[in-house]
Amino acid sequence: MEKKVALITGGSRGIGKSVAEKFAKNGYNLVINYVSDNTDTNKLSEELKNIGDIEVLFVKTDVTNYEDCENMTKQAIEKFGRIDVLVNNAGITKDGLLMRMKQEDFDRVIDVNLKGVFNVTKTVIPYMMKQKEGHIVNISSVVGVTGNAGQCNYSASKAGIIGFTKSLAREVASRNILANCVAPGFIKTDMTDVLKDEVKENINAQIPVKRMGTAQEVANAIFFLSSEENTYITGQVLNIDGGMVM
Ligand code: NAP
């Protein structure tokens, strides 16, 4: 049987890498997007192929560039002939109180986190429409629901992703394409490693399960939403936050 294919943006580190590992374990061929020069694609390819008997295509592309995203999707189709799952995971933070936030820090976060989701999804959706099936999972955040001081740019981008996903879910449901969001709370990755220890302790104290989540815990939920097990859930936001937001 033809292997299924998952395209994961920002799949080189953190949550995206765990998502790639989860799909590899389940026999999906992978398209892994990343942007920086630090990514050792040979090492990552070996790690993923040790997990599953799969093929991996790496595409270095900044998701803010529409033409490059179009090209990435074309490369994926040329290599694998289909895209069954899209996980829009690439994201950045540039935190600061609004009083001090620079315009360029607002624009860049919106560009990567929200416009990036538009760019990649728009280039992938025609192929899913033709296939008459597909799963899309976009990574929002609990702060897209609750807001967070110091993150006007980030929380606006993550709230935008929720609106985008719900609208998309309505547009494509009749073609058997399901689109959902996950909203992680605090997850141990490079993104949260920058926080000071006392801030982390303070955060843990506010989480009902009393610890940060792991990237694997987020990947498990993303896999469920985008696997064949999910045939009837669309337009939803699933919090993965140890009970922070109820
Ligand atoms: P991370 O460890 O900082 O990894 C970010 C990933 O995004 C990397 O693979 C990076 O690629 C890629 N990336 C960044 N800018 C990009 C661009 N312009 N084009 C393409 N790829 C780009 O982040 P993470 O903590 O795993 O977060 C992953 C997602 O979950 C993000 O959307 C984040 O907002 C969301 N999230 C995280 C948390 C958390 O607590 N960690 C909580 C809620 C939501 P390179 O390796 O090439 O730089």
PDB file of C-alpha atoms and ligand atoms in Angstrom:
ATOM      1  CA  MET A   1       0.000   0.000   0.000  1.00  0.00           C
ATOM      2  CA  GLU A   2       1.175   3.543  -0.796  1.00  0.00           C
ATOM      3  CA  LYS A   3       2.628   5.241   2.276  1.00  0.00           C
ATOM      4  CA  LYS A   4       0.883   8.316   3.652  1.00  0.00           C
ATOM      5  CA  VAL A   5       2.773  11.609   3.597  1.00  0.00           C
ATOM      6  CA  ALA A   6       3.007  14.285   6.302  1.00  0.00           C
ATOM      7  CA  LEU A   7       4.418  17.787   5.740  1.00  0.00           C
ATOM      8  CA  ILE A   8       5.601  19.416   8.966  1.00  0.00           C
ATOM      9  CA  THR A   9       6.748  23.032   9.052  1.00  0.00           C
ATOM     10  CA  GLY A  10       9.456  23.773  11.625  1.00  0.00           C
ATOM     11  CA  GLY A  11      10.125  20.041  11.900  1.00  0.00           C
ATOM     12  CA  SER A  12      13.792  20.338  12.831  1.00  0.00           C
ATOM     13  CA  ARG A  13      13.451  20.974  16.563  1.00  0.00           C
ATOM     14  CA  GLY A  14      11.108  20.978  19.531  1.00  0.00           C
ATOM     15  CA  ILE A  15       7.460  20.081  18.995  1.00  0.00           C
ATOM     16  CA  GLY A  16       7.858  19.776  15.200  1.00  0.00           C
ATOM     17  CA  LYS A  17      10.660  17.233  15.565  1.00  0.00           C
ATOM     18  CA  SER A  18       8.582  15.154  17.988  1.00  0.00           C
ATOM     19  CA  VAL A  19       5.688  15.286  15.532  1.00  0.00           C
ATOM     20  CA  ALA A  20       8.038  14.031  12.785  1.00  0.00           C
ATOM     21  CA  GLU A  21       9.181  11.167  15.045  1.00  0.00           C
ATOM     22  CA  LYS A  22       5.593  10.196  15.815  1.00  0.00           C
ATOM     23  CA  PHE A  23       4.663  10.065  12.119  1.00  0.00           C
ATOM     24  CA  ALA A  24       7.889   8.170  11.312  1.00  0.00           C
ATOM     25  CA  LYS A  25       6.980   5.573  13.945  1.00  0.00           C
ATOM     26  CA  ASN A  26       3.634   5.167  12.216  1.00  0.00           C
ATOM     27  CA  GLY A  27       5.173   4.676   8.758  1.00  0.00           C
ATOM     28  CA  TYR A  28       4.463   8.072   7.140  1.00  0.00           C
ATOM     29  CA  ASN A  29       6.894   9.491   4.579  1.00  0.00           C
ATOM     30  CA  LEU A  30       7.914  12.955   5.687  1.00  0.00           C
ATOM     31  CA  VAL A  31       8.473  16.423   4.305  1.00  0.00           C
ATOM     32  CA  ILE A  32      10.382  18.386   6.925  1.00  0.00           C
ATOM     33  CA  ASN A  33      10.592  22.151   6.612  1.00  0.00           C
ATOM     34  CA  TYR A  34      13.074  24.282   8.553  1.00  0.00           C
ATOM     35  CA  VAL A  35      14.756  27.658   8.052  1.00  0.00           C
ATOM     36  CA  SER A  36      18.121  28.046   9.808  1.00  0.00           C
ATOM     37  CA  ASP A  37      21.552  26.837   8.711  1.00  0.00           C
ATOM     38  CA  ASN A  38      22.054  25.020  12.031  1.00  0.00           C
ATOM     39  CA  THR A  39      19.932  22.041  11.039  1.00  0.00           C
ATOM     40  CA  ASP A  40      21.965  18.866  10.459  1.00  0.00           C
ATOM     41  CA  THR A  41      19.622  17.195   7.959  1.00  0.00           C
ATOM     42  CA  ASN A  42      21.868  14.099   7.585  1.00  0.00           C
ATOM     43  CA  LYS A  43      21.742  13.416  11.320  1.00  0.00           C
ATOM     44  CA  LEU A  44      18.003  14.081  11.524  1.00  0.00           C
ATOM     45  CA  SER A  45      17.326  11.921   8.468  1.00  0.00           C
ATOM     46  CA  GLU A  46      19.248   9.032  10.048  1.00  0.00           C
ATOM     47  CA  GLU A  47      17.380   9.438  13.350  1.00  0.00           C
ATOM     48  CA  LEU A  48      13.990   9.375  11.598  1.00  0.00           C
ATOM     49  CA  LYS A  49      14.869   6.422   9.363  1.00  0.00           C
ATOM     50  CA  ASN A  50      15.964   4.482  12.476  1.00  0.00           C
ATOM     51  CA  ILE A  51      12.469   5.017  13.864  1.00  0.00           C
ATOM     52  CA  GLY A  52      10.535   3.909  10.760  1.00  0.00           C
ATOM     53  CA  ASP A  53      11.042   2.456   7.278  1.00  0.00           C
ATOM     54  CA  ILE A  54      10.317   5.780   5.616  1.00  0.00           C
ATOM     55  CA  GLU A  55      11.644   8.415   3.214  1.00  0.00           C
ATOM     56  CA  VAL A  56      12.296  12.009   4.241  1.00  0.00           C
ATOM     57  CA  LEU A  57      12.464  15.148   2.103  1.00  0.00           C
ATOM     58  CA  PHE A  58      14.015  18.207   3.766  1.00  0.00           C
ATOM     59  CA  VAL A  59      13.077  21.645   2.474  1.00  0.00           C
ATOM     60  CA  LYS A  60      14.817  24.750   3.798  1.00  0.00           C
ATOM     61  CA  THR A  61      12.204  27.460   3.351  1.00  0.00           C
ATOM     62  CA  ASP A  62      11.130  30.540   5.230  1.00  0.00           C
ATOM     63  CA  VAL A  63       7.363  30.105   5.560  1.00  0.00           C
ATOM     64  CA  THR A  64       6.899  33.873   5.164  1.00  0.00           C
ATOM     65  CA  ASN A  65       7.783  33.608   1.465  1.00  0.00           C
ATOM     66  CA  TYR A  66       4.766  32.475  -0.585  1.00  0.00           C
ATOM     67  CA  GLU A  67       6.720  31.496  -3.733  1.00  0.00           C
ATOM     68  CA  ASP A  68       9.138  29.394  -1.664  1.00  0.00           C
ATOM     69  CA  CYS A  69       6.209  27.639   0.041  1.00  0.00           C
ATOM     70  CA  GLU A  70       4.684  26.929  -3.381  1.00  0.00           C
ATOM     71  CA  ASN A  71       8.008  25.465  -4.440  1.00  0.00           C
ATOM     72  CA  MET A  72       8.225  23.340  -1.271  1.00  0.00           C
ATOM     73  CA  THR A  73       4.784  21.864  -1.927  1.00  0.00           C
ATOM     74  CA  LYS A  74       5.712  21.162  -5.569  1.00  0.00           C
ATOM     75  CA  GLN A  75       8.868  19.346  -4.440  1.00  0.00           C
ATOM     76  CA  ALA A  76       6.797  17.269  -2.006  1.00  0.00           C
ATOM     77  CA  ILE A  77       4.305  16.298  -4.729  1.00  0.00           C
ATOM     78  CA  GLU A  78       7.092  15.512  -7.216  1.00  0.00           C
ATOM     79  CA  LYS A  79       8.734  13.173  -4.690  1.00  0.00           C
ATOM     80  CA  PHE A  80       5.743  11.530  -3.031  1.00  0.00           C
ATOM     81  CA  GLY A  81       2.739  12.255  -5.283  1.00  0.00           C
ATOM     82  CA  ARG A  82       0.475  13.263  -2.377  1.00  0.00           C
ATOM     83  CA  ILE A  83       0.226  15.124   0.939  1.00  0.00           C
ATOM     84  CA  ASP A  84      -2.127  13.530   3.461  1.00  0.00           C
ATOM     85  CA  VAL A  85      -1.263  15.587   6.520  1.00  0.00           C
ATOM     86  CA  LEU A  86      -0.137  19.181   6.984  1.00  0.00           C
ATOM     87  CA  VAL A  87       1.100  20.266  10.407  1.00  0.00           C
ATOM     88  CA  ASN A  88       1.646  24.039  10.496  1.00  0.00           C
ATOM     89  CA  ASN A  89       4.053  24.164  13.417  1.00  0.00           C
ATOM     90  CA  ALA A  90       6.747  26.771  12.534  1.00  0.00           C
ATOM     91  CA  GLY A  91       6.598  29.622  14.998  1.00  0.00           C
ATOM     92  CA  ILE A  92       8.636  32.257  16.823  1.00  0.00           C
ATOM     93  CA  THR A  93       8.332  34.662  19.749  1.00  0.00           C
ATOM     94  CA  LYS A  94       9.583  38.229  20.080  1.00  0.00           C
ATOM     95  CA  ASP A  95       8.202  39.145  23.478  1.00  0.00           C
ATOM     96  CA  GLY A  96       7.912  42.571  25.072  1.00  0.00           C
ATOM     97  CA  LEU A  97       5.302  44.834  26.605  1.00  0.00           C
ATOM     98  CA  LEU A  98       3.284  46.720  23.993  1.00  0.00           C
ATOM     99  CA  MET A  99       4.679  50.048  25.248  1.00  0.00           C
ATOM    100  CA  ARG A 100       8.135  48.897  24.135  1.00  0.00           C
ATOM    101  CA  MET A 101       7.291  46.534  21.256  1.00  0.00           C
ATOM    102  CA  LYS A 102       8.876  47.547  17.968  1.00  0.00           C
ATOM    103  CA  GLN A 103       6.784  47.476  14.794  1.00  0.00           C
ATOM    104  CA  GLU A 104       9.222  45.043  13.197  1.00  0.00           C
ATOM    105  CA  ASP A 105       8.825  42.622  16.113  1.00  0.00           C
ATOM    106  CA  PHE A 106       5.048  42.725  15.735  1.00  0.00           C
ATOM    107  CA  ASP A 107       5.232  42.276  11.954  1.00  0.00           C
ATOM    108  CA  ARG A 108       7.763  39.420  12.004  1.00  0.00           C
ATOM    109  CA  VAL A 109       5.796  37.343  14.537  1.00  0.00           C
ATOM    110  CA  ILE A 110       2.556  37.804  12.568  1.00  0.00           C
ATOM    111  CA  ASP A 111       4.389  37.012   9.315  1.00  0.00           C
ATOM    112  CA  VAL A 112       5.946  33.751  10.520  1.00  0.00           C
ATOM    113  CA  ASN A 113       3.187  32.472  12.797  1.00  0.00           C
ATOM    114  CA  LEU A 114       0.054  33.535  10.893  1.00  0.00           C
ATOM    115  CA  LYS A 115       0.952  34.441   7.301  1.00  0.00           C
ATOM    116  CA  GLY A 116       3.160  31.326   7.250  1.00  0.00           C
ATOM    117  CA  VAL A 117       0.095  29.191   7.995  1.00  0.00           C
ATOM    118  CA  PHE A 118      -1.769  30.894   5.118  1.00  0.00           C
ATOM    119  CA  ASN A 119       1.165  30.478   2.713  1.00  0.00           C
ATOM    120  CA  VAL A 120       1.729  26.775   3.292  1.00  0.00           C
ATOM    121  CA  THR A 121      -1.940  25.833   3.593  1.00  0.00           C
ATOM    122  CA  LYS A 122      -2.907  27.680   0.414  1.00  0.00           C
ATOM    123  CA  THR A 123      -0.297  25.804  -1.612  1.00  0.00           C
ATOM    124  CA  VAL A 124      -1.210  22.385  -0.136  1.00  0.00           C
ATOM    125  CA  ILE A 125      -5.003  22.594  -0.173  1.00  0.00           C
ATOM    126  CA  PRO A 126      -5.476  22.135  -3.987  1.00  0.00           C
ATOM    127  CA  TYR A 127      -3.763  18.740  -3.758  1.00  0.00           C
ATOM    128  CA  MET A 128      -5.874  17.678  -0.767  1.00  0.00           C
ATOM    129  CA  MET A 129      -8.997  18.807  -2.666  1.00  0.00           C
ATOM    130  CA  LYS A 130      -8.005  16.584  -5.596  1.00  0.00           C
ATOM    131  CA  GLN A 131      -7.325  13.650  -3.248  1.00  0.00           C
ATOM    132  CA  LYS A 132     -10.689  14.302  -1.573  1.00  0.00           C
ATOM    133  CA  GLU A 133      -9.062  13.760   1.796  1.00  0.00           C
ATOM    134  CA  GLY A 134      -6.612  15.377   4.142  1.00  0.00           C
ATOM    135  CA  HIS A 135      -5.916  16.432   7.700  1.00  0.00           C
ATOM    136  CA  ILE A 136      -4.532  19.800   8.752  1.00  0.00           C
ATOM    137  CA  VAL A 137      -3.403  20.628  12.288  1.00  0.00           C
ATOM    138  CA  ASN A 138      -2.310  24.154  13.117  1.00  0.00           C
ATOM    139  CA  ILE A 139      -0.335  24.930  16.266  1.00  0.00           C
ATOM    140  CA  SER A 140      -1.950  27.752  18.178  1.00  0.00           C
ATOM    141  CA  SER A 141      -1.284  28.328  21.888  1.00  0.00           C
ATOM    142  CA  VAL A 142      -3.228  28.764  25.107  1.00  0.00           C
ATOM    143  CA  VAL A 143      -2.198  32.434  25.000  1.00  0.00           C
ATOM    144  CA  GLY A 144      -4.159  32.745  21.747  1.00  0.00           C
ATOM    145  CA  VAL A 145      -7.208  32.057  23.900  1.00  0.00           C
ATOM    146  CA  THR A 146      -6.305  33.791  27.163  1.00  0.00           C
ATOM    147  CA  GLY A 147      -3.820  36.500  26.105  1.00  0.00           C
ATOM    148  CA  ASN A 148      -0.539  37.030  27.954  1.00  0.00           C
ATOM    149  CA  ALA A 149       1.233  40.182  29.126  1.00  0.00           C
ATOM    150  CA  GLY A 150       4.338  40.709  26.994  1.00  0.00           C
ATOM    151  CA  GLN A 151       2.967  38.747  24.054  1.00  0.00           C
ATOM    152  CA  CYS A 152       0.549  41.038  22.141  1.00  0.00           C
ATOM    153  CA  ASN A 153       2.199  40.003  18.877  1.00  0.00           C
ATOM    154  CA  TYR A 154       2.426  36.278  19.646  1.00  0.00           C
ATOM    155  CA  SER A 155      -1.039  35.915  21.168  1.00  0.00           C
ATOM    156  CA  ALA A 156      -2.591  37.887  18.259  1.00  0.00           C
ATOM    157  CA  SER A 157      -0.902  35.514  15.800  1.00  0.00           C
ATOM    158  CA  LYS A 158      -2.093  32.456  17.738  1.00  0.00           C
ATOM    159  CA  ALA A 159      -5.667  33.802  18.052  1.00  0.00           C
ATOM    160  CA  GLY A 160      -5.535  34.485  14.301  1.00  0.00           C
ATOM    161  CA  ILE A 161      -4.636  30.846  13.680  1.00  0.00           C
ATOM    162  CA  ILE A 162      -7.790  29.761  15.522  1.00  0.00           C
ATOM    163  CA  GLY A 163     -10.024  31.969  13.338  1.00  0.00           C
ATOM    164  CA  PHE A 164      -8.179  30.838  10.213  1.00  0.00           C
ATOM    165  CA  THR A 165      -8.599  27.161  11.116  1.00  0.00           C
ATOM    166  CA  LYS A 166     -12.319  27.422  11.880  1.00  0.00           C
ATOM    167  CA  SER A 167     -12.987  29.244   8.579  1.00  0.00           C
ATOM    168  CA  LEU A 168     -10.896  26.749   6.631  1.00  0.00           C
ATOM    169  CA  ALA A 169     -12.620  23.816   8.338  1.00  0.00           C
ATOM    170  CA  ARG A 170     -15.976  25.147   7.109  1.00  0.00           C
ATOM    171  CA  GLU A 171     -14.668  25.647   3.557  1.00  0.00           C
ATOM    172  CA  VAL A 172     -13.170  22.192   3.053  1.00  0.00           C
ATOM    173  CA  ALA A 173     -15.219  19.800   5.206  1.00  0.00           C
ATOM    174  CA  SER A 174     -17.358  18.699   2.247  1.00  0.00           C
ATOM    175  CA  ARG A 175     -14.133  17.502   0.541  1.00  0.00           C
ATOM    176  CA  ASN A 176     -13.323  15.267   3.494  1.00  0.00           C
ATOM    177  CA  ILE A 177     -10.543  17.570   4.703  1.00  0.00           C
ATOM    178  CA  LEU A 178     -10.498  18.108   8.467  1.00  0.00           C
ATOM    179  CA  ALA A 179      -8.732  21.113   9.994  1.00  0.00           C
ATOM    180  CA  ASN A 180      -8.082  21.553  13.705  1.00  0.00           C
ATOM    181  CA  CYS A 181      -5.865  23.485  16.110  1.00  0.00           C
ATOM    182  CA  VAL A 182      -3.939  22.410  19.125  1.00  0.00           C
ATOM    183  CA  ALA A 183      -3.250  24.976  21.825  1.00  0.00           C
ATOM    184  CA  PRO A 184      -0.245  23.898  23.865  1.00  0.00           C
ATOM    185  CA  GLY A 185       0.421  25.448  27.259  1.00  0.00           C
ATOM    186  CA  PHE A 186       4.036  25.547  28.442  1.00  0.00           C
ATOM    187  CA  ILE A 187       6.056  22.851  26.685  1.00  0.00           C
ATOM    188  CA  LYS A 188       9.753  22.084  27.288  1.00  0.00           C
ATOM    189  CA  THR A 189      11.550  23.190  24.083  1.00  0.00           C
ATOM    190  CA  ASP A 190      14.163  25.782  23.012  1.00  0.00           C
ATOM    191  CA  MET A 191      11.297  28.321  23.001  1.00  0.00           C
ATOM    192  CA  THR A 192      10.680  27.960  26.756  1.00  0.00           C
ATOM    193  CA  ASP A 193      14.302  27.165  27.753  1.00  0.00           C
ATOM    194  CA  VAL A 194      15.027  30.909  27.559  1.00  0.00           C
ATOM    195  CA  LEU A 195      12.750  31.560  30.553  1.00  0.00           C
ATOM    196  CA  LYS A 196      14.468  32.169  33.902  1.00  0.00           C
ATOM    197  CA  ASP A 197      14.245  29.343  36.495  1.00  0.00           C
ATOM    198  CA  GLU A 198      12.074  31.425  38.826  1.00  0.00           C
ATOM    199  CA  VAL A 199       9.661  32.155  35.968  1.00  0.00           C
ATOM    200  CA  LYS A 200       9.493  28.421  35.170  1.00  0.00           C
ATOM    201  CA  GLU A 201       8.801  27.612  38.850  1.00  0.00           C
ATOM    202  CA  ASN A 202       6.077  30.216  38.906  1.00  0.00           C
ATOM    203  CA  ILE A 203       4.540  28.749  35.739  1.00  0.00           C
ATOM    204  CA  ASN A 204       4.675  25.175  37.084  1.00  0.00           C
ATOM    205  CA  ALA A 205       2.876  26.272  40.241  1.00  0.00           C
ATOM    206  CA  GLN A 206      -0.022  27.563  38.110  1.00  0.00           C
ATOM    207  CA  ILE A 207      -0.411  24.366  36.087  1.00  0.00           C
ATOM    208  CA  PRO A 208      -2.827  21.880  37.711  1.00  0.00           C
ATOM    209  CA  VAL A 209      -0.532  18.927  36.840  1.00  0.00           C
ATOM    210  CA  LYS A 210       2.409  20.976  38.273  1.00  0.00           C
ATOM    211  CA  ARG A 211       4.853  20.586  35.399  1.00  0.00           C
ATOM    212  CA  MET A 212       5.495  21.721  31.841  1.00  0.00           C
ATOM    213  CA  GLY A 213       4.405  19.400  29.051  1.00  0.00           C
ATOM    214  CA  THR A 214       6.729  17.510  26.736  1.00  0.00           C
ATOM    215  CA  ALA A 215       6.939  17.822  22.966  1.00  0.00           C
ATOM    216  CA  GLN A 216       5.972  14.133  22.743  1.00  0.00           C
ATOM    217  CA  GLU A 217       2.743  14.809  24.625  1.00  0.00           C
ATOM    218  CA  VAL A 218       1.830  17.468  22.056  1.00  0.00           C
ATOM    219  CA  ALA A 219       2.861  15.180  19.181  1.00  0.00           C
ATOM    220  CA  ASN A 220       0.566  12.393  20.440  1.00  0.00           C
ATOM    221  CA  ALA A 221      -2.479  14.667  20.275  1.00  0.00           C
ATOM    222  CA  ILE A 222      -1.498  16.066  16.866  1.00  0.00           C
ATOM    223  CA  PHE A 223      -1.086  12.546  15.526  1.00  0.00           C
ATOM    224  CA  PHE A 224      -4.535  11.532  16.750  1.00  0.00           C
ATOM    225  CA  LEU A 225      -6.187  14.581  15.140  1.00  0.00           C
ATOM    226  CA  SER A 226      -4.451  13.963  11.815  1.00  0.00           C
ATOM    227  CA  SER A 227      -4.614  10.176  11.602  1.00  0.00           C
ATOM    228  CA  GLU A 228      -7.279   7.909  10.133  1.00  0.00           C
ATOM    229  CA  GLU A 229      -8.689   7.610  13.676  1.00  0.00           C
ATOM    230  CA  ASN A 230     -10.054  11.137  13.274  1.00  0.00           C
ATOM    231  CA  THR A 231     -12.905  11.119  10.780  1.00  0.00           C
ATOM    232  CA  TYR A 232     -15.382  13.513  12.425  1.00  0.00           C
ATOM    233  CA  ILE A 233     -13.532  16.186  14.451  1.00  0.00           C
ATOM    234  CA  THR A 234     -13.006  19.479  12.616  1.00  0.00           C
ATOM    235  CA  GLY A 235     -12.751  23.186  13.448  1.00  0.00           C
ATOM    236  CA  GLN A 236     -11.777  22.457  17.050  1.00  0.00           C
ATOM    237  CA  VAL A 237      -9.125  23.805  19.415  1.00  0.00           C
ATOM    238  CA  LEU A 238      -7.635  21.157  21.679  1.00  0.00           C
ATOM    239  CA  ASN A 239      -5.768  22.531  24.697  1.00  0.00           C
ATOM    240  CA  ILE A 240      -2.694  20.505  25.668  1.00  0.00           C
ATOM    241  CA  ASP A 241      -1.754  22.323  28.820  1.00  0.00           C
ATOM    242  CA  GLY A 242      -1.951  20.156  31.937  1.00  0.00           C
ATOM    243  CA  GLY A 243      -5.257  21.825  32.783  1.00  0.00           C
ATOM    244  CA  MET A 244      -4.093  25.479  32.666  1.00  0.00           C
ATOM    245  CA  VAL A 245      -7.130  26.616  30.698  1.00  0.00           C
ATOM    246  CA  MET A 246     -10.469  24.967  31.462  1.00  0.00           C
TER     247      MET A 246
HETATM  248  P1  NAP B   1      11.212  25.829  18.672  1.00  0.00           P
HETATM  249  O1  NAP B   1      11.811  24.737  19.464  1.00  0.00           O
HETATM  250  O2  NAP B   1      11.738  27.222  18.804  1.00  0.00           O
HETATM  251  O3  NAP B   1      11.232  25.400  17.100  1.00  0.00           O
HETATM  252  C1  NAP B   1      10.713  26.270  16.141  1.00  0.00           C
HETATM  253  C2  NAP B   1      10.712  25.589  14.797  1.00  0.00           C
HETATM  254  O4  NAP B   1      10.145  26.494  13.839  1.00  0.00           O
HETATM  255  C3  NAP B   1      12.096  25.228  14.301  1.00  0.00           C
HETATM  256  O5  NAP B   1      12.022  24.017  13.582  1.00  0.00           O
HETATM  257  C4  NAP B   1      12.434  26.380  13.357  1.00  0.00           C
HETATM  258  O6  NAP B   1      13.343  26.024  12.314  1.00  0.00           O
HETATM  259  C5  NAP B   1      11.066  26.661  12.750  1.00  0.00           C
HETATM  260  N1  NAP B   1      10.950  28.010  12.205  1.00  0.00           N
HETATM  261  C6  NAP B   1      11.070  29.199  12.854  1.00  0.00           C
HETATM  262  N2  NAP B   1      10.887  30.212  12.001  1.00  0.00           N
HETATM  263  C7  NAP B   1      10.626  29.665  10.778  1.00  0.00           C
HETATM  264  C8  NAP B   1      10.363  30.186   9.487  1.00  0.00           C
HETATM  265  N3  NAP B   1      10.321  31.502   9.270  1.00  0.00           N
HETATM  266  N4  NAP B   1      10.162  29.330   8.466  1.00  0.00           N
HETATM  267  C9  NAP B   1      10.215  27.991   8.666  1.00  0.00           C
HETATM  268  N5  NAP B   1      10.465  27.430   9.861  1.00  0.00           N
HETATM  269  C10 NAP B   1      10.675  28.258  10.910  1.00  0.00           C
HETATM  270  O7  NAP B   1       9.640  25.979  18.947  1.00  0.00           O
HETATM  271  P2  NAP B   1       8.612  24.977  19.672  1.00  0.00           P
HETATM  272  O8  NAP B   1       8.589  25.325  21.112  1.00  0.00           O
HETATM  273  O9  NAP B   1       8.843  23.582  19.241  1.00  0.00           O
HETATM  274  O10 NAP B   1       7.257  25.523  19.040  1.00  0.00           O
HETATM  275  C11 NAP B   1       6.648  24.933  17.912  1.00  0.00           C
HETATM  276  C12 NAP B   1       5.275  25.570  17.720  1.00  0.00           C
HETATM  277  O11 NAP B   1       4.491  25.369  18.892  1.00  0.00           O
HETATM  278  C13 NAP B   1       5.323  27.078  17.492  1.00  0.00           C
HETATM  279  O12 NAP B   1       4.322  27.451  16.577  1.00  0.00           O
HETATM  280  C14 NAP B   1       5.022  27.642  18.857  1.00  0.00           C
HETATM  281  O13 NAP B   1       4.484  28.933  18.781  1.00  0.00           O
HETATM  282  C15 NAP B   1       4.026  26.619  19.358  1.00  0.00           C
HETATM  283  N6  NAP B   1       3.882  26.589  20.823  1.00  0.00           N
HETATM  284  C16 NAP B   1       4.961  26.289  21.615  1.00  0.00           C
HETATM  285  C17 NAP B   1       4.802  26.277  22.993  1.00  0.00           C
HETATM  286  C18 NAP B   1       5.932  25.946  23.941  1.00  0.00           C
HETATM  287  O14 NAP B   1       5.740  26.086  25.155  1.00  0.00           O
HETATM  288  N7  NAP B   1       7.083  25.510  23.476  1.00  0.00           N
HETATM  289  C19 NAP B   1       3.544  26.585  23.550  1.00  0.00           C
HETATM  290  C20 NAP B   1       2.479  26.872  22.702  1.00  0.00           C
HETATM  291  C21 NAP B   1       2.666  26.877  21.337  1.00  0.00           C
HETATM  292  P3  NAP B   1      14.945  26.100  12.541  1.00  0.00           P
HETATM  293  O15 NAP B   1      15.325  24.925  13.422  1.00  0.00           O
HETATM  294  O16 NAP B   1      15.491  25.983  11.168  1.00  0.00           O
HETATM  295  O17 NAP B   1      15.232  27.408  13.207  1.00  0.00           O
END
